Amino acid sequence: MHCIVMAGGSGTRFWPYSRVSKPKQILKIVGSNTMLQMTVDRLIKCKKTEAVYISTRMDLVNAIKKDIIGVLPGNIIAEPSGKNTAPSIGLSALKIANIDGEAVMGIFPADHLVVGHRVFEKALNQAARVAIEKEGLVTIGIHPTFPSVAYGYIQFDPESKVGKMDVFPVRTFAEKPHLNAAKRFVNSGDFLWNAGMFIWKVDVFMDQLGKHMPDLRSQLAKIGKRIKARKSFKDIWSDLEPESIDYGLMEKADNIFVV
């Protein structure tokens, strides 16, 4: 699996400790390492990880190169400007596609605290297996412990378990709800928190973009040609519409699974 760590956020919700020039992912919040370094280390420990990449803003590249251990300089993917998660993931997919067009790629936020590495690695292995065998888009869900209004939710079909794995088809994605809806979700037993972690084959992801976000897919094709020609793509990038991967793709696609 080619693992992409999303580290381009500005950390506004962690202000004033977090600043645009030093967002929470490069702060030492828990323990002696930054959240980003902890995420990189966690992924490197996974046996099926082929390489780790960091997707970030152009202005954070030097700080990341200086402070982060375990990621090659060439594996830092710099966005010319922030365009939300869909264009960011699309740019990373171009990078992986140039290596192996049918590779499995995983998307991981840089600011998660994960306790229990064995459970985490098992979930990733199952997700990768489903991504290959079902050619689906796979996400990682977290069992909610309280009715949070700060997270999106994933409704799964508990009656359609995939084999003997802890994997289920996704029924719906729900945006961050109001409190009463969050209470209903938690009490129902078939909703999970959306962790923002995704696993899929690069070619499957690109095909789904073509179906549900055709403008972005078309622009990414142009960017890919510029990259191969070693030319700047800032002009194309500046014309992209900012869009989240949840709203732009995951809420519209079919053949989605959750671990």
Tab-separated table of C-alpha atoms in Angstrom:
chain	number	residue	atom	x	y	z
A	1	MET	CA	0.000	0.000	0.000
A	2	HIS	CA	1.177	3.496	-0.874
A	3	CYS	CA	0.222	5.666	2.098
A	4	ILE	CA	-0.570	9.364	1.686
A	5	VAL	CA	-0.538	11.508	4.821
A	6	MET	CA	-2.696	14.615	4.460
A	7	ALA	CA	-0.777	17.443	6.125
A	8	GLY	CA	-1.932	20.583	4.357
A	9	GLY	CA	-4.463	21.896	6.869
A	10	SER	CA	-4.049	25.217	8.648
A	11	GLY	CA	-5.173	23.935	12.057
A	12	THR	CA	-7.605	26.787	12.676
A	13	ARG	CA	-9.659	24.797	15.185
A	14	PHE	CA	-6.582	24.445	17.402
A	15	TRP	CA	-5.890	28.186	17.527
A	16	PRO	CA	-4.145	29.919	19.302
A	17	TYR	CA	-1.683	27.070	19.897
A	18	SER	CA	-1.773	26.282	16.195
A	19	ARG	CA	-0.836	28.887	13.589
A	20	VAL	CA	-1.089	28.925	9.792
A	21	SER	CA	2.719	28.804	9.648
A	22	LYS	CA	2.840	26.004	12.218
A	23	PRO	CA	-0.441	24.024	12.164
A	24	LYS	CA	-1.261	21.279	14.635
A	25	GLN	CA	0.135	18.469	12.506
A	26	ILE	CA	3.681	19.777	13.065
A	27	LEU	CA	3.195	20.526	16.756
A	28	LYS	CA	4.208	18.224	19.606
A	29	ILE	CA	0.787	17.836	21.211
A	30	VAL	CA	0.991	14.259	22.494
A	31	GLY	CA	4.368	12.920	23.591
A	32	SER	CA	7.740	13.966	22.209
A	33	ASN	CA	6.910	13.771	18.481
A	34	THR	CA	4.717	15.843	16.206
A	35	MET	CA	1.349	14.463	15.140
A	36	LEU	CA	2.707	14.149	11.607
A	37	GLN	CA	5.764	12.166	12.707
A	38	MET	CA	3.570	9.871	14.797
A	39	THR	CA	1.372	9.213	11.761
A	40	VAL	CA	4.365	8.504	9.529
A	41	ASP	CA	5.856	6.140	12.123
A	42	ARG	CA	2.534	4.317	12.499
A	43	LEU	CA	2.280	3.687	8.766
A	44	ILE	CA	5.912	2.634	8.389
A	45	LYS	CA	5.309	-0.042	11.045
A	46	CYS	CA	2.590	-1.641	8.907
A	47	LYS	CA	4.045	-4.634	7.076
A	48	LYS	CA	2.212	-3.986	3.797
A	49	THR	CA	3.279	-0.349	3.505
A	50	GLU	CA	5.364	0.100	0.350
A	51	ALA	CA	6.074	3.804	0.822
A	52	VAL	CA	4.823	6.825	2.758
A	53	TYR	CA	4.111	10.184	1.135
A	54	ILE	CA	3.113	13.529	2.608
A	55	SER	CA	0.661	15.835	0.850
A	56	THR	CA	1.019	19.395	2.063
A	57	ARG	CA	1.039	23.082	1.211
A	58	MET	CA	3.999	24.575	-0.620
A	59	ASP	CA	4.856	26.816	2.332
A	60	LEU	CA	5.183	23.853	4.718
A	61	VAL	CA	7.507	21.745	2.561
A	62	ASN	CA	10.772	23.028	4.041
A	63	ALA	CA	9.592	22.578	7.631
A	64	ILE	CA	8.473	19.026	6.883
A	65	LYS	CA	11.730	18.135	5.123
A	66	LYS	CA	13.635	19.451	8.122
A	67	ASP	CA	11.613	17.845	10.898
A	68	ILE	CA	10.102	14.610	9.564
A	69	ILE	CA	12.069	11.356	9.522
A	70	GLY	CA	11.161	8.383	7.329
A	71	VAL	CA	9.809	10.130	4.222
A	72	LEU	CA	12.006	10.697	1.181
A	73	PRO	CA	12.148	14.318	-0.066
A	74	GLY	CA	10.736	13.143	-3.402
A	75	ASN	CA	7.716	11.713	-1.593
A	76	ILE	CA	6.548	15.103	-0.364
A	77	ILE	CA	3.721	16.223	-2.645
A	78	ALA	CA	3.360	20.008	-2.671
A	79	GLU	CA	0.075	21.674	-3.559
A	80	PRO	CA	0.434	25.164	-5.090
A	81	SER	CA	-2.506	26.285	-2.924
A	82	GLY	CA	-5.148	24.769	-0.686
A	83	LYS	CA	-8.069	23.319	-2.664
A	84	ASN	CA	-9.616	20.999	-0.057
A	85	THR	CA	-9.302	17.225	-0.022
A	86	ALA	CA	-10.597	16.120	-3.441
A	87	PRO	CA	-8.000	17.958	-5.571
A	88	SER	CA	-5.311	17.164	-3.006
A	89	ILE	CA	-6.015	13.432	-3.115
A	90	GLY	CA	-6.279	13.608	-6.897
A	91	LEU	CA	-2.802	15.131	-7.130
A	92	SER	CA	-1.430	12.394	-4.873
A	93	ALA	CA	-3.140	9.757	-7.020
A	94	LEU	CA	-1.262	11.082	-10.055
A	95	LYS	CA	1.991	10.538	-8.180
A	96	ILE	CA	1.113	6.928	-7.350
A	97	ALA	CA	-0.289	6.234	-10.831
A	98	ASN	CA	3.096	7.112	-12.325
A	99	ILE	CA	4.579	4.313	-10.209
A	100	ASP	CA	1.813	1.717	-10.578
A	101	GLY	CA	-1.580	2.509	-12.074
A	102	GLU	CA	-3.247	-0.378	-10.223
A	103	ALA	CA	-1.563	0.175	-6.858
A	104	VAL	CA	-3.541	0.402	-3.635
A	105	MET	CA	-3.293	3.817	-2.025
A	106	GLY	CA	-4.377	4.845	1.442
A	107	ILE	CA	-5.304	8.339	2.620
A	108	PHE	CA	-4.640	9.276	6.248
A	109	PRO	CA	-5.058	12.533	8.192
A	110	ALA	CA	-1.881	13.730	9.886
A	111	ASP	CA	-3.516	14.619	13.189
A	112	HIS	CA	-5.075	11.361	14.424
A	113	LEU	CA	-4.126	9.717	17.685
A	114	VAL	CA	-4.383	5.943	17.207
A	115	VAL	CA	-4.191	3.598	20.181
A	116	GLY	CA	-3.752	-0.106	19.414
A	117	HIS	CA	-1.483	-0.662	16.418
A	118	ARG	CA	-2.486	-4.289	15.807
A	119	VAL	CA	-6.159	-3.376	15.416
A	120	PHE	CA	-5.230	-0.472	13.142
A	121	GLU	CA	-3.012	-2.624	10.927
A	122	LYS	CA	-5.650	-5.370	10.736
A	123	ALA	CA	-8.206	-2.797	9.576
A	124	LEU	CA	-5.848	-1.552	6.868
A	125	ASN	CA	-5.114	-5.076	5.653
A	126	GLN	CA	-8.823	-5.861	5.398
A	127	ALA	CA	-9.485	-2.560	3.649
A	128	ALA	CA	-6.746	-3.227	1.092
A	129	ARG	CA	-8.084	-6.721	0.447
A	130	VAL	CA	-11.606	-5.420	-0.205
A	131	ALA	CA	-10.269	-2.609	-2.391
A	132	ILE	CA	-8.607	-5.239	-4.582
A	133	GLU	CA	-11.215	-8.010	-4.529
A	134	LYS	CA	-14.335	-5.813	-4.775
A	135	GLU	CA	-12.721	-2.909	-6.632
A	136	GLY	CA	-14.497	-0.646	-4.184
A	137	LEU	CA	-13.817	2.554	-2.313
A	138	VAL	CA	-13.101	1.657	1.300
A	139	THR	CA	-13.177	3.878	4.363
A	140	ILE	CA	-12.318	3.336	8.010
A	141	GLY	CA	-15.059	3.967	10.568
A	142	ILE	CA	-14.792	4.537	14.303
A	143	HIS	CA	-17.442	3.338	16.730
A	144	PRO	CA	-18.909	6.506	18.284
A	145	THR	CA	-18.650	6.820	22.049
A	146	PHE	CA	-20.913	9.860	22.338
A	147	PRO	CA	-23.204	11.914	20.045
A	148	SER	CA	-20.602	14.261	18.584
A	149	VAL	CA	-21.622	17.080	16.250
A	150	ALA	CA	-17.983	17.608	15.208
A	151	TYR	CA	-17.734	14.499	13.020
A	152	GLY	CA	-19.452	13.200	9.936
A	153	TYR	CA	-21.111	9.775	10.171
A	154	ILE	CA	-21.162	6.630	8.033
A	155	GLN	CA	-24.192	4.345	8.012
A	156	PHE	CA	-23.369	0.725	7.189
A	157	ASP	CA	-25.444	-2.365	6.405
A	158	PRO	CA	-24.938	-4.744	9.360
A	159	GLU	CA	-26.693	-7.583	7.519
A	160	SER	CA	-24.234	-7.703	4.613
A	161	LYS	CA	-20.873	-8.468	6.166
A	162	VAL	CA	-18.129	-9.157	3.617
A	163	GLY	CA	-16.927	-12.702	4.283
A	164	LYS	CA	-15.413	-13.138	7.722
A	165	MET	CA	-13.941	-9.650	7.760
A	166	ASP	CA	-15.160	-6.661	9.768
A	167	VAL	CA	-16.200	-5.009	6.516
A	168	PHE	CA	-19.683	-3.851	5.523
A	169	PRO	CA	-21.278	-2.028	2.576
A	170	VAL	CA	-21.928	1.658	3.195
A	171	ARG	CA	-25.515	2.877	3.011
A	172	THR	CA	-25.063	6.616	3.470
A	173	PHE	CA	-22.644	9.342	4.470
A	174	ALA	CA	-24.022	12.022	6.770
A	175	GLU	CA	-22.539	15.480	7.197
A	176	LYS	CA	-21.818	16.806	10.684
A	177	PRO	CA	-25.281	16.565	12.274
A	178	HIS	CA	-27.155	18.608	14.835
A	179	LEU	CA	-27.267	17.127	18.322
A	180	ASN	CA	-30.612	15.327	18.053
A	181	ALA	CA	-29.562	13.604	14.832
A	182	ALA	CA	-26.218	12.651	16.374
A	183	LYS	CA	-28.069	11.034	19.272
A	184	ARG	CA	-30.213	9.028	16.827
A	185	PHE	CA	-27.132	7.914	14.931
A	186	VAL	CA	-25.339	6.701	18.047
A	187	ASN	CA	-28.417	4.935	19.422
A	188	SER	CA	-29.140	3.170	16.118
A	189	GLY	CA	-25.993	1.056	16.273
A	190	ASP	CA	-25.356	1.181	12.518
A	191	PHE	CA	-23.543	4.517	12.312
A	192	LEU	CA	-19.809	5.100	12.667
A	193	TRP	CA	-17.730	8.244	12.883
A	194	ASN	CA	-16.124	9.187	9.585
A	195	ALA	CA	-12.374	9.075	10.289
A	196	GLY	CA	-11.328	10.553	6.955
A	197	MET	CA	-9.228	7.488	6.101
A	198	PHE	CA	-9.694	5.946	2.653
A	199	ILE	CA	-8.206	2.959	0.813
A	200	TRP	CA	-8.664	2.164	-2.868
A	201	LYS	CA	-6.901	1.166	-6.065
A	202	VAL	CA	-5.640	4.169	-7.987
A	203	ASP	CA	-7.377	3.173	-11.229
A	204	VAL	CA	-10.694	2.584	-9.439
A	205	PHE	CA	-10.443	5.984	-7.760
A	206	MET	CA	-9.726	7.727	-11.061
A	207	ASP	CA	-12.649	5.936	-12.732
A	208	GLN	CA	-14.981	7.057	-9.947
A	209	LEU	CA	-13.738	10.638	-10.272
A	210	GLY	CA	-14.554	10.447	-13.965
A	211	LYS	CA	-18.137	9.435	-13.135
A	212	HIS	CA	-18.863	11.777	-10.245
A	213	MET	CA	-16.336	14.631	-10.546
A	214	PRO	CA	-15.653	14.754	-14.309
A	215	ASP	CA	-14.332	18.322	-14.298
A	216	LEU	CA	-11.732	17.477	-11.661
A	217	ARG	CA	-10.775	14.277	-13.495
A	218	SER	CA	-10.299	16.214	-16.718
A	219	GLN	CA	-8.129	18.835	-15.036
A	220	LEU	CA	-6.059	16.156	-13.307
A	221	ALA	CA	-5.360	14.591	-16.703
A	222	LYS	CA	-3.976	17.933	-17.877
A	223	ILE	CA	-1.919	18.293	-14.701
A	224	GLY	CA	-0.555	14.788	-15.186
A	225	LYS	CA	0.707	15.711	-18.665
A	226	ARG	CA	2.371	18.850	-17.290
A	227	ILE	CA	4.075	16.844	-14.549
A	228	LYS	CA	5.438	14.298	-17.042
A	229	ALA	CA	6.744	17.168	-19.183
A	230	ARG	CA	8.288	18.746	-16.049
A	231	LYS	CA	6.244	21.899	-16.577
A	232	SER	CA	4.371	24.040	-14.051
A	233	PHE	CA	0.683	23.295	-13.503
A	234	LYS	CA	-0.087	26.245	-11.225
A	235	ASP	CA	-2.406	27.852	-13.784
A	236	ILE	CA	-4.520	24.695	-14.072
A	237	TRP	CA	-4.484	24.202	-10.305
A	238	SER	CA	-5.648	27.762	-9.664
A	239	ASP	CA	-8.767	27.101	-11.756
A	240	LEU	CA	-9.795	24.026	-9.743
A	241	GLU	CA	-12.898	24.325	-7.591
A	242	PRO	CA	-12.219	23.518	-3.921
A	243	GLU	CA	-14.165	20.417	-2.918
A	244	SER	CA	-14.066	17.819	-0.175
A	245	ILE	CA	-13.665	14.174	-1.116
A	246	ASP	CA	-16.661	13.313	1.072
A	247	TYR	CA	-19.102	15.625	-0.679
A	248	GLY	CA	-17.617	15.390	-4.151
A	249	LEU	CA	-17.181	11.626	-4.345
A	250	MET	CA	-17.999	9.478	-1.324
A	251	GLU	CA	-21.595	10.695	-0.963
A	252	LYS	CA	-22.271	9.940	-4.639
A	253	ALA	CA	-20.300	6.803	-5.477
A	254	ASP	CA	-21.544	3.248	-5.188
A	255	ASN	CA	-19.600	0.137	-4.203
A	256	ILE	CA	-18.340	1.740	-0.989
A	257	PHE	CA	-17.313	-0.299	2.035
A	258	VAL	CA	-16.371	0.495	5.618
A	259	VAL	CA	-14.083	-1.367	7.985
